[in-house]
Coordinates of C-alpha atoms in Angstrom, one line a residue:
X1 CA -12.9 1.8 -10.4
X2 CA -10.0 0.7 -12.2
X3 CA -7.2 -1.8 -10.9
X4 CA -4.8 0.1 -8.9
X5 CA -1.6 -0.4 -10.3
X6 CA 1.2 -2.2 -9.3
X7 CA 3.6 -1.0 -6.6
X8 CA 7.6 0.3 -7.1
X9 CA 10.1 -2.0 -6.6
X10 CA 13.1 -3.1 -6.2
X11 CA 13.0 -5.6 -9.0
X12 CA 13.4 -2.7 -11.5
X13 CA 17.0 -2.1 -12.0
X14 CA 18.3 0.8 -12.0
X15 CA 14.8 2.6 -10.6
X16 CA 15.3 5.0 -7.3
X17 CA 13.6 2.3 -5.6
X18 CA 16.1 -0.5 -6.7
X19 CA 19.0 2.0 -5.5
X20 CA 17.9 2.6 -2.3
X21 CA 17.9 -0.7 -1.2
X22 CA 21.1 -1.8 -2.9
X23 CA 22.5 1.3 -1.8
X24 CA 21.1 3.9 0.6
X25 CA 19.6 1.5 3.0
X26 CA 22.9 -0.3 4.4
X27 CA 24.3 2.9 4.4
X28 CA 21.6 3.9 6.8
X29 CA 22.3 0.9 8.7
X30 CA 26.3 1.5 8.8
X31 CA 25.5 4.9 10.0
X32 CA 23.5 3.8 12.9
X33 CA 25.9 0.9 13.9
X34 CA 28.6 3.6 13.9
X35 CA 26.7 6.2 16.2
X36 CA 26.4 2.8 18.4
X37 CA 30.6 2.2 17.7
X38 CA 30.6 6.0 19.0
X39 CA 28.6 5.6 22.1
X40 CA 30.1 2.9 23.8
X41 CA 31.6 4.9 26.4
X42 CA 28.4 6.8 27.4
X43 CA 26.6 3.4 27.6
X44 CA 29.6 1.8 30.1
X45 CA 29.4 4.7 32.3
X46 CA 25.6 4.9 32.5
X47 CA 25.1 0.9 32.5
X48 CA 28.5 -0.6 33.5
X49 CA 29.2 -4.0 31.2
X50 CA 25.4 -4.4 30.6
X51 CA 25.5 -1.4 28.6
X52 CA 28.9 -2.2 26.7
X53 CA 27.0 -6.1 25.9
X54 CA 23.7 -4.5 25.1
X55 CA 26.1 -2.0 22.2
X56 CA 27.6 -5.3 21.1
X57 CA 24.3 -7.1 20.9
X58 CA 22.2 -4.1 19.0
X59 CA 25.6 -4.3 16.4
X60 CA 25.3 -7.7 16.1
X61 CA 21.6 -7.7 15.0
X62 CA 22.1 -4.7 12.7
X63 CA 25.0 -6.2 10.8
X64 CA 23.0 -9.3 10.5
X65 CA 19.9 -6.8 9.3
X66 CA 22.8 -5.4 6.5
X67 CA 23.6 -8.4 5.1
X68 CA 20.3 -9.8 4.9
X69 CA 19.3 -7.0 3.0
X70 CA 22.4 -6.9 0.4
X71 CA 22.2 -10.5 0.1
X72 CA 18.8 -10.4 -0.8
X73 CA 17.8 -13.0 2.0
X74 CA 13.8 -14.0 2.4
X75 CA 12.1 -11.4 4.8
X76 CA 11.9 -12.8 8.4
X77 CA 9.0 -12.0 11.2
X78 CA 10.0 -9.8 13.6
X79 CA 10.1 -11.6 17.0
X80 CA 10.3 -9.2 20.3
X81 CA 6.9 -8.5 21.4
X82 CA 5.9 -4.7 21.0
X83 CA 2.5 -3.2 20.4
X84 CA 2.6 -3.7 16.7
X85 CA 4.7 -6.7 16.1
X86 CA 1.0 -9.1 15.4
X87 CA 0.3 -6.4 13.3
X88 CA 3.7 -6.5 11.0
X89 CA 3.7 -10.4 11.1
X90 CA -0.3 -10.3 9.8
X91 CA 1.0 -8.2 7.3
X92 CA 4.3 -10.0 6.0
X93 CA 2.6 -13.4 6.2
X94 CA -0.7 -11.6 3.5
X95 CA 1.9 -10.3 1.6
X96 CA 3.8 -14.0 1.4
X97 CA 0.5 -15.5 0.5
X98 CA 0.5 -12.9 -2.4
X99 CA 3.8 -14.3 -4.3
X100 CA 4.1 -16.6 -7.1
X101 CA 7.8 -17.0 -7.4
X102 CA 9.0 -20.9 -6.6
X103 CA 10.3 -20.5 -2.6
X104 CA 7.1 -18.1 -1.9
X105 CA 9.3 -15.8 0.5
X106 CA 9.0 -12.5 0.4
X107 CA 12.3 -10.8 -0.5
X108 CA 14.0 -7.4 0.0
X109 CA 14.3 -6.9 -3.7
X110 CA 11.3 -8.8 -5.2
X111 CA 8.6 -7.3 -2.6
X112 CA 7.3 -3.7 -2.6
X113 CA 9.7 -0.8 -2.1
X114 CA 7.2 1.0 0.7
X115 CA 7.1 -2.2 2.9
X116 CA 10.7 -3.2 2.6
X117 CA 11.6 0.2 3.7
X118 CA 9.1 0.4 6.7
X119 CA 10.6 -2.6 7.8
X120 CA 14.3 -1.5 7.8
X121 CA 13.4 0.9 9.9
X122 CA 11.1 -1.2 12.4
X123 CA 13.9 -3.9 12.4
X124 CA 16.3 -0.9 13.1
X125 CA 14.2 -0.4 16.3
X126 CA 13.6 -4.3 17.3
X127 CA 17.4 -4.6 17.1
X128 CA 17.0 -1.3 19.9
X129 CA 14.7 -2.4 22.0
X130 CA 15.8 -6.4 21.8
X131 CA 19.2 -4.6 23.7
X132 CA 18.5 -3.7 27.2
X133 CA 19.2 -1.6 29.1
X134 CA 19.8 0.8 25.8
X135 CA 16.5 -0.2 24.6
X136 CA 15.7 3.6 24.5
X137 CA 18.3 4.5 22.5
X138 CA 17.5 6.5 19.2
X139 CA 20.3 6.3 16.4
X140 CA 19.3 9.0 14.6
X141 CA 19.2 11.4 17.4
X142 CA 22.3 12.9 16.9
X143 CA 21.8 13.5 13.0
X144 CA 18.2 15.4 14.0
X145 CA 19.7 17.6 16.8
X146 CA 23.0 17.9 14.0
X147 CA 20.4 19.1 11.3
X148 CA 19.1 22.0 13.4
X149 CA 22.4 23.0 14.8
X150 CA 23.3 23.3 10.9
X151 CA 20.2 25.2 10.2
X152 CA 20.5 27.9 12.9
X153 CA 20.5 31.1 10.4
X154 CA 17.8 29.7 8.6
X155 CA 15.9 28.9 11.8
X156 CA 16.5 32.6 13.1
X157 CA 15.2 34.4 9.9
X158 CA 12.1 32.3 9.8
X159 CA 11.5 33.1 13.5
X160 CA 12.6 36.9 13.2
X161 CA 9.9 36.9 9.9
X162 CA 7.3 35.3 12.1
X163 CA 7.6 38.2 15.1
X164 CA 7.5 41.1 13.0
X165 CA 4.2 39.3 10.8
X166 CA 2.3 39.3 14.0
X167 CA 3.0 42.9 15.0
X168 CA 0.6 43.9 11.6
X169 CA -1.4 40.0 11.4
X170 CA -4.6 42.3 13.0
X171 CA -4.0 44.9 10.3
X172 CA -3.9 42.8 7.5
X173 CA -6.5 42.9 5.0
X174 CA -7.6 40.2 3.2
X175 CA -5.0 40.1 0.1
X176 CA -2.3 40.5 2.1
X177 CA -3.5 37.9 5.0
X178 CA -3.5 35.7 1.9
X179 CA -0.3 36.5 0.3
X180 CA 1.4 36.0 4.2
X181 CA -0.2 32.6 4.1
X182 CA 1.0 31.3 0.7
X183 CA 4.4 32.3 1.6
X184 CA 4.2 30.3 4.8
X185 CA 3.0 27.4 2.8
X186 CA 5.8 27.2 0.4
X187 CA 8.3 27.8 3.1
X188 CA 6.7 24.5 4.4
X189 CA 7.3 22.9 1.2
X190 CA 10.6 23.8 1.1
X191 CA 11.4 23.0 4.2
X192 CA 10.8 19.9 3.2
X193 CA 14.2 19.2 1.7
X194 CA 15.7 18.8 4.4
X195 CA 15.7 14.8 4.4
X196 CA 18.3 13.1 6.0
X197 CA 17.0 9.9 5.0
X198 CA 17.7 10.9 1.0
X199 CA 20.9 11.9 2.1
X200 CA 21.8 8.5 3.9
X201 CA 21.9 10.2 7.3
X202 CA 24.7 13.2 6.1
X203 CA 23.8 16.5 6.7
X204 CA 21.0 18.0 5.4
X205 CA 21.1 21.4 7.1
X206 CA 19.1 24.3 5.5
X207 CA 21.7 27.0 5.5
X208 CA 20.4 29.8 3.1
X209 CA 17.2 31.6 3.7
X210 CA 13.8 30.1 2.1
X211 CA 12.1 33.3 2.2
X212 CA 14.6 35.8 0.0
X213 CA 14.3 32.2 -2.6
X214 CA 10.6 32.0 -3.1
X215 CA 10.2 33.5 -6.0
X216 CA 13.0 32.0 -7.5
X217 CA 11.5 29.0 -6.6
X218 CA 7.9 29.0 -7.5
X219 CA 8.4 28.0 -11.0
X220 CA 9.3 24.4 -9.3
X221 CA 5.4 23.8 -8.3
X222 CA 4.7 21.7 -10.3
X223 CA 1.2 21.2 -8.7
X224 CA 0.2 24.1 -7.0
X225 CA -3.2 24.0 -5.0
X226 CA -2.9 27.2 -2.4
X227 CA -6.1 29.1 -3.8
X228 CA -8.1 25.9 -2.7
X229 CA -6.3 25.6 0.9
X230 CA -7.1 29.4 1.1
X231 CA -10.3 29.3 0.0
X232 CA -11.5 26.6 2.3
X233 CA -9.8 28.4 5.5
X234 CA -11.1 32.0 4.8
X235 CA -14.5 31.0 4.0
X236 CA -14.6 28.9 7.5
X237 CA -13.1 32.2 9.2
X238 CA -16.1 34.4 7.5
X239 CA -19.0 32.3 8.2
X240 CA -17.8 30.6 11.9
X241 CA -19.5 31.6 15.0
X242 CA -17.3 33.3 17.5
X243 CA -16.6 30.1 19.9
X244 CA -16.9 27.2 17.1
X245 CA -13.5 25.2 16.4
X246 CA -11.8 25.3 13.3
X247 CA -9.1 22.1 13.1
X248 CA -6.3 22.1 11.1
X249 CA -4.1 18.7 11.2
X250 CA -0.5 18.7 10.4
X251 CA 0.8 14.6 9.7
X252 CA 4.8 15.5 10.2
X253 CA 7.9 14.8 8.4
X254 CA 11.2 15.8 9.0
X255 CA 12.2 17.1 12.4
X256 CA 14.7 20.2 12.5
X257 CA 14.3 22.4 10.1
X258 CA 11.0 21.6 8.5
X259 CA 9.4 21.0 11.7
X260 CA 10.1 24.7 12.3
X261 CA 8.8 25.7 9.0
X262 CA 5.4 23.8 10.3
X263 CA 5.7 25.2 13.9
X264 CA 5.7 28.4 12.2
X265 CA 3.0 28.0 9.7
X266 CA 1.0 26.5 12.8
X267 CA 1.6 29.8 14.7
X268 CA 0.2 32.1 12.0
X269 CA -2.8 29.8 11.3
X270 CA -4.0 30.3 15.3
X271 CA -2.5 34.5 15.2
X272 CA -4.3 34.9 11.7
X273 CA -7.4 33.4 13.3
X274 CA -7.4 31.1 10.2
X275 CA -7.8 28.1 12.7
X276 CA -8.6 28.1 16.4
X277 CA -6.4 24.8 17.1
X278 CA -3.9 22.7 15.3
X279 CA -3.3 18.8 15.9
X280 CA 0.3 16.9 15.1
X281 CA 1.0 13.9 14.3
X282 CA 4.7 11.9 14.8
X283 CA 6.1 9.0 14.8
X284 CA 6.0 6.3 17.9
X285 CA 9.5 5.3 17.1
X286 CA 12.4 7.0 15.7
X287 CA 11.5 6.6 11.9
X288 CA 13.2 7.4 8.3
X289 CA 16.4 9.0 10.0
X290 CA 15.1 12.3 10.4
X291 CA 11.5 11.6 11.3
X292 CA 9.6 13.8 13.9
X293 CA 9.0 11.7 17.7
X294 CA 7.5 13.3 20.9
X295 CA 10.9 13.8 21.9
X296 CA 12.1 15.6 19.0
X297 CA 8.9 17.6 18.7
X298 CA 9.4 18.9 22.7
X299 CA 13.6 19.2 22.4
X300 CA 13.0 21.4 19.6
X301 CA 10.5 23.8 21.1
X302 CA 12.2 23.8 23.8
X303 CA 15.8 25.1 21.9
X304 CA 14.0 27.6 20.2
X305 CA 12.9 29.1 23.4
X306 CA 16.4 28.7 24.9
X307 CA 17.7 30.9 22.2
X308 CA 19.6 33.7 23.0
X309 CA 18.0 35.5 20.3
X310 CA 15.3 37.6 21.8
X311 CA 13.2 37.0 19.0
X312 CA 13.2 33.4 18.6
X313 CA 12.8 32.6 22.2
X314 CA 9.6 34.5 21.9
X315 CA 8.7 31.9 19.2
X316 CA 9.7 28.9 21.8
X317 CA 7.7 30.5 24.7
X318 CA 4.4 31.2 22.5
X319 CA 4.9 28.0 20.9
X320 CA 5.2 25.9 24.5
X321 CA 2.0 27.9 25.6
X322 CA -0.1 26.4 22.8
X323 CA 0.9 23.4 23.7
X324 CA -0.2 23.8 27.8
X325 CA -3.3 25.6 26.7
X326 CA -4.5 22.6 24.1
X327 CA -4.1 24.9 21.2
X328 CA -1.4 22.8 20.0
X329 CA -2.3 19.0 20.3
X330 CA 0.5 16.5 19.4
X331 CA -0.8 12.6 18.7
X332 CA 0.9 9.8 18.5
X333 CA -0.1 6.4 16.4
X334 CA 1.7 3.0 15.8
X335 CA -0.5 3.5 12.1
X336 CA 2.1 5.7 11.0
X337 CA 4.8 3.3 11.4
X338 CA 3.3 0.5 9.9
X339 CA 3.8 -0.7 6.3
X340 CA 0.1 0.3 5.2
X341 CA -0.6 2.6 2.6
X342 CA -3.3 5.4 4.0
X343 CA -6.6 3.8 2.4
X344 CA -6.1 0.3 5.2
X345 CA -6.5 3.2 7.6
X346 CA -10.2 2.8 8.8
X347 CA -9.3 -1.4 9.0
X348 CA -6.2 -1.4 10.7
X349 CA -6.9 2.1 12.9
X350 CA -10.1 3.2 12.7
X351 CA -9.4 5.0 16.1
X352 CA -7.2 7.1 14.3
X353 CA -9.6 7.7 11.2
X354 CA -12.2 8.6 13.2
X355 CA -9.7 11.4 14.6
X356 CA -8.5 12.5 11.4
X357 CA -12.2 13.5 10.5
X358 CA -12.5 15.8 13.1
X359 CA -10.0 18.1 11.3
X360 CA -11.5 20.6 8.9
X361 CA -8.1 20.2 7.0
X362 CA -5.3 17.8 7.3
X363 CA -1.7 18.9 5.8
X364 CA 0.5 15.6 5.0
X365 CA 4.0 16.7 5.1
X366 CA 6.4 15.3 2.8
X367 CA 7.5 11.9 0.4
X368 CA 6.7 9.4 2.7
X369 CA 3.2 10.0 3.4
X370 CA 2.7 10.9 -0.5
X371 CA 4.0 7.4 -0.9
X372 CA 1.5 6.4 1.6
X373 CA -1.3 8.5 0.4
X374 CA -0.9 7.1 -3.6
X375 CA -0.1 3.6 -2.3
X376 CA 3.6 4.2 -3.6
X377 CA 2.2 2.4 -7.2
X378 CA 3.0 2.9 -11.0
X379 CA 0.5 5.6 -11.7
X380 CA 0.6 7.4 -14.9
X381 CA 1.4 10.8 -14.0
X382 CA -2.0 12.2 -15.1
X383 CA -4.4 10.0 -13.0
X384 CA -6.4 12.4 -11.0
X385 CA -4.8 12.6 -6.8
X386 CA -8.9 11.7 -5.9
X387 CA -8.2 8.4 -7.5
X388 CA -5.1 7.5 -6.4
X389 CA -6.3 7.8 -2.9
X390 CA -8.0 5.0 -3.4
X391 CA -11.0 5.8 -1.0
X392 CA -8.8 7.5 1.8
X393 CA -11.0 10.8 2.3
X394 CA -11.3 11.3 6.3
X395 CA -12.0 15.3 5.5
X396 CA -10.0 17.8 2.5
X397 CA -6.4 17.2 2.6
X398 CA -3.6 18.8 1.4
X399 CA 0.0 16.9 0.3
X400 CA 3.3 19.2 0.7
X401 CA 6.2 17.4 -0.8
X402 CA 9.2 17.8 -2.5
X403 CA 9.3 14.8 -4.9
X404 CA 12.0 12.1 -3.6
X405 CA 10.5 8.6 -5.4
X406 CA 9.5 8.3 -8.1
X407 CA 5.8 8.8 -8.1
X408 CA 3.6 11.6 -8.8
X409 CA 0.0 12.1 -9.6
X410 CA -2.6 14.8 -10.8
X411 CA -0.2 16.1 -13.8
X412 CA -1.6 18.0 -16.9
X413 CA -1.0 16.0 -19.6
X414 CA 2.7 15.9 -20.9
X415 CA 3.8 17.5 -18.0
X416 CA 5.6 14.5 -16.9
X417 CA 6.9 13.2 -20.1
X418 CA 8.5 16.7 -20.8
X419 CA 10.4 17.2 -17.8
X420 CA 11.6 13.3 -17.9
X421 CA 12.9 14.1 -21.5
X422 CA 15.3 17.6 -19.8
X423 CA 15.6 15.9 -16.3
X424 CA 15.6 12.2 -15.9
X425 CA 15.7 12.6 -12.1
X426 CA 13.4 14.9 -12.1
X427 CA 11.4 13.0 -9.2
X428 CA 13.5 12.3 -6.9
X429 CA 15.7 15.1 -6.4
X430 CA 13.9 17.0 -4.1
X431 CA 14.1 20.1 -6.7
X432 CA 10.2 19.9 -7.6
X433 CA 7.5 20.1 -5.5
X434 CA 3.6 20.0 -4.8
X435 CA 1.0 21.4 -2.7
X436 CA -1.6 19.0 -4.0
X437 CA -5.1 19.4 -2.4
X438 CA -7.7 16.5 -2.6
X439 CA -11.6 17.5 -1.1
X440 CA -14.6 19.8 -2.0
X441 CA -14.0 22.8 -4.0

């Protein structure tokens, strides 16, 4: 196989890469110093003055964390002991032994875009959890729970669409099972959008109805691979035997709103008998601003059933219910907040490999895991997904992104050059997106 390619950076100027560092990421981190600014009096009255020095001390280490990213200062191991801090240090001290330039530290602007990233974030939480007794505290809780208050109509439509689909899911016949399922799918992708880490931690609230825009929308697949998902699920569903398992595995993005979108695509899979039980996957730690956590994952299901909308409290109860019963399964994995691209998975977690090929379809939700999937590297646009992956094949897969970095795979040839000629931003934007499937056909 050929080289793989080298990865984005923040050494080109100019690139999304090089803005997000010199620009999105410390306006991450002045976001989350100011929810801490905010808290201050919720942390005195639950902690007294340990809580107000443990604010003052998680501010402290996050401003240092700023300025050591804007000054471009050497990349530093990270030092409280938690379950993957060997892990990260193993990491940062390969990558140092990697570099050629005449100090030999890695930097937040010379080393690769996907690791510098992971580790704002992972600093975000040592900076957390280095404060006691707020160690618990998750800065971007308040921007999640924002972004689903902001996405309320949007939620109840989806919800309201669900109920009255499973009145007639028994009835369906095959075509129209199909055409239920596709629209599902791209609601996913859609959903999708709703980043709050593009947006630097301001709202992204969905506030307009996917479903009335989907038509509107299709001509912005730019890779679209339903007939294969479809294919692969219906024929399981024909030739299964009555009590056999069919596994579907959802890797999550975005809490709020797009977790709905995948709560609800989950639903129809087990109503539509398309798969017999789904399995999540979050984040340990709070992750990317918006990233889904146990917490989030539970809070959510449990404000959808709190609704005082008949229809989408139905949705919470059923959804809660697969969860008791074991339909639903929700995993967590330190993996998914390390700095490794997907193909390190059966070295660094083999535990977690070994679980991912029990599934008889695994949906990666959104950029980050794209980033993760490709190895966030220079790829020419028409290098074929399979490649890219680089080996990472635990059973078929399916990528559902809306493009926010600049990388993308799998093209048809000039595809990419022609949009980059009428839409230099074309990848990041979050306008395009790809349901991009990867296994047997």
């Amino acid at each position: 196989m050929a080289a793989c390619p080298p990865p984005l950076s923040g050494q080109d100027e100019g690139s999304f890469a090089y803005l997000t560092i010199k620009d999105r990421l410390p306006q991450i981190l002045t976001k989350a110093i100011d929810t801490l600014h905010r808290h201050k009096n919720e942390m005195f009255e639950k902690h007294g003055e340990k809580g107000i020095e443990a604010e003052k001390k998680a501010i402290s280490l996050l401003s240092k964390l700023r300025n050591e990213s804007q000054t471009d200062k050497p990349i530093v191991p990270l030092v409280e002991k938690f379950v993957d801090t060997d892990i990260w240090n193993q990491y940062l001290e390969h990558h140092h032994s990697l570099l050629n330039d005449s100090d030999g530290k890695p930097r937040w602007f010379y080393s690769p875009w996907l690791f510098v990233e992971c580790y704002m974030y992972r600093r975000i939480h040592e900076a957390v959890i280095q404060s006691p007794p707020i160690d618990d505290f998750d800065v971007f809780k308040e921007s999640k729970e924002q972004n689903f208050f902001g996405s309320l109509e949007s939620i109840t439509a989806l919800c309201v669409h669900l109920q009255e689909l499973m009145k007639t899911v028994e009835h369906l016949d095959e075509n129209q099972l199909k055409n239920e399922f596709f629209k599902l799918l791209q609601i996913s992708l859609w959903g999708n959008k709703c980043d709050l880490s593009l947006s630097g931690g301001e709202s992204s609230s969905q506030k307009t109805s996917i479903i009335s825009s989907l038509e509107d929308l299709k001509p912005f697949i730019l890779v679209n691979d339903m007939e294969h998902v479809w294919s692969l699920l219906s024929n399981r569903k024909k030739t299964r035997e009555k009590t056999s398992v069919v596994r579907v595995d959802i890797v999550l993005d975005n809490s709020g709103f797009e977790l709905v979108t995948d709560l609800t695509l989950a639903d129809f899979l087990l109503s539509s008998k398309l798969a017999t039980e789904i399995h999540f996957y979050g984040k340990m730690i709070p992750w990317f601003v918006s990233d889904t956590t146990i917490h989030d994952f539970n809070w959510l299901i449990e404000q959808v059933k709190c609704s005082d909308h008949k229809w989408v409290s139905e949705c919470g109860v059923k959804w809660e219910n697969y969860v008791k019963t074991g339909r639903w399964v929700y995993h967590d994995h330190i993996f998914w907040t390390l700095p490794h691209e997907f193909c390190a998975m059966p070295q660094v977690a083999p535990d977690l490999y070994a679980e991912l090929q029990k599934a008889h379809l695994i949906l990666f939700k959104g950029d980050l895991n794209y980033r993760k999937l490709t190895g966030d590297r220079k790829w020419e646009f028409t290098v074929p997904f399979h490649q890219a992956l680089n080996g990472f094949h635990p059973a078929p897969l399916c990528s559902i992104r809306t493009l926010k970095a600049e990388i993308q795979v799998g093209l048809r040839p000039g595809q990419g050059e022609q949009l980059t000629a009428s839409e230099p931003n074309w990848l990041t934007t979050g306008k395009y997106g790809i349901l991009q499937f990867d296994g047997p056909l």
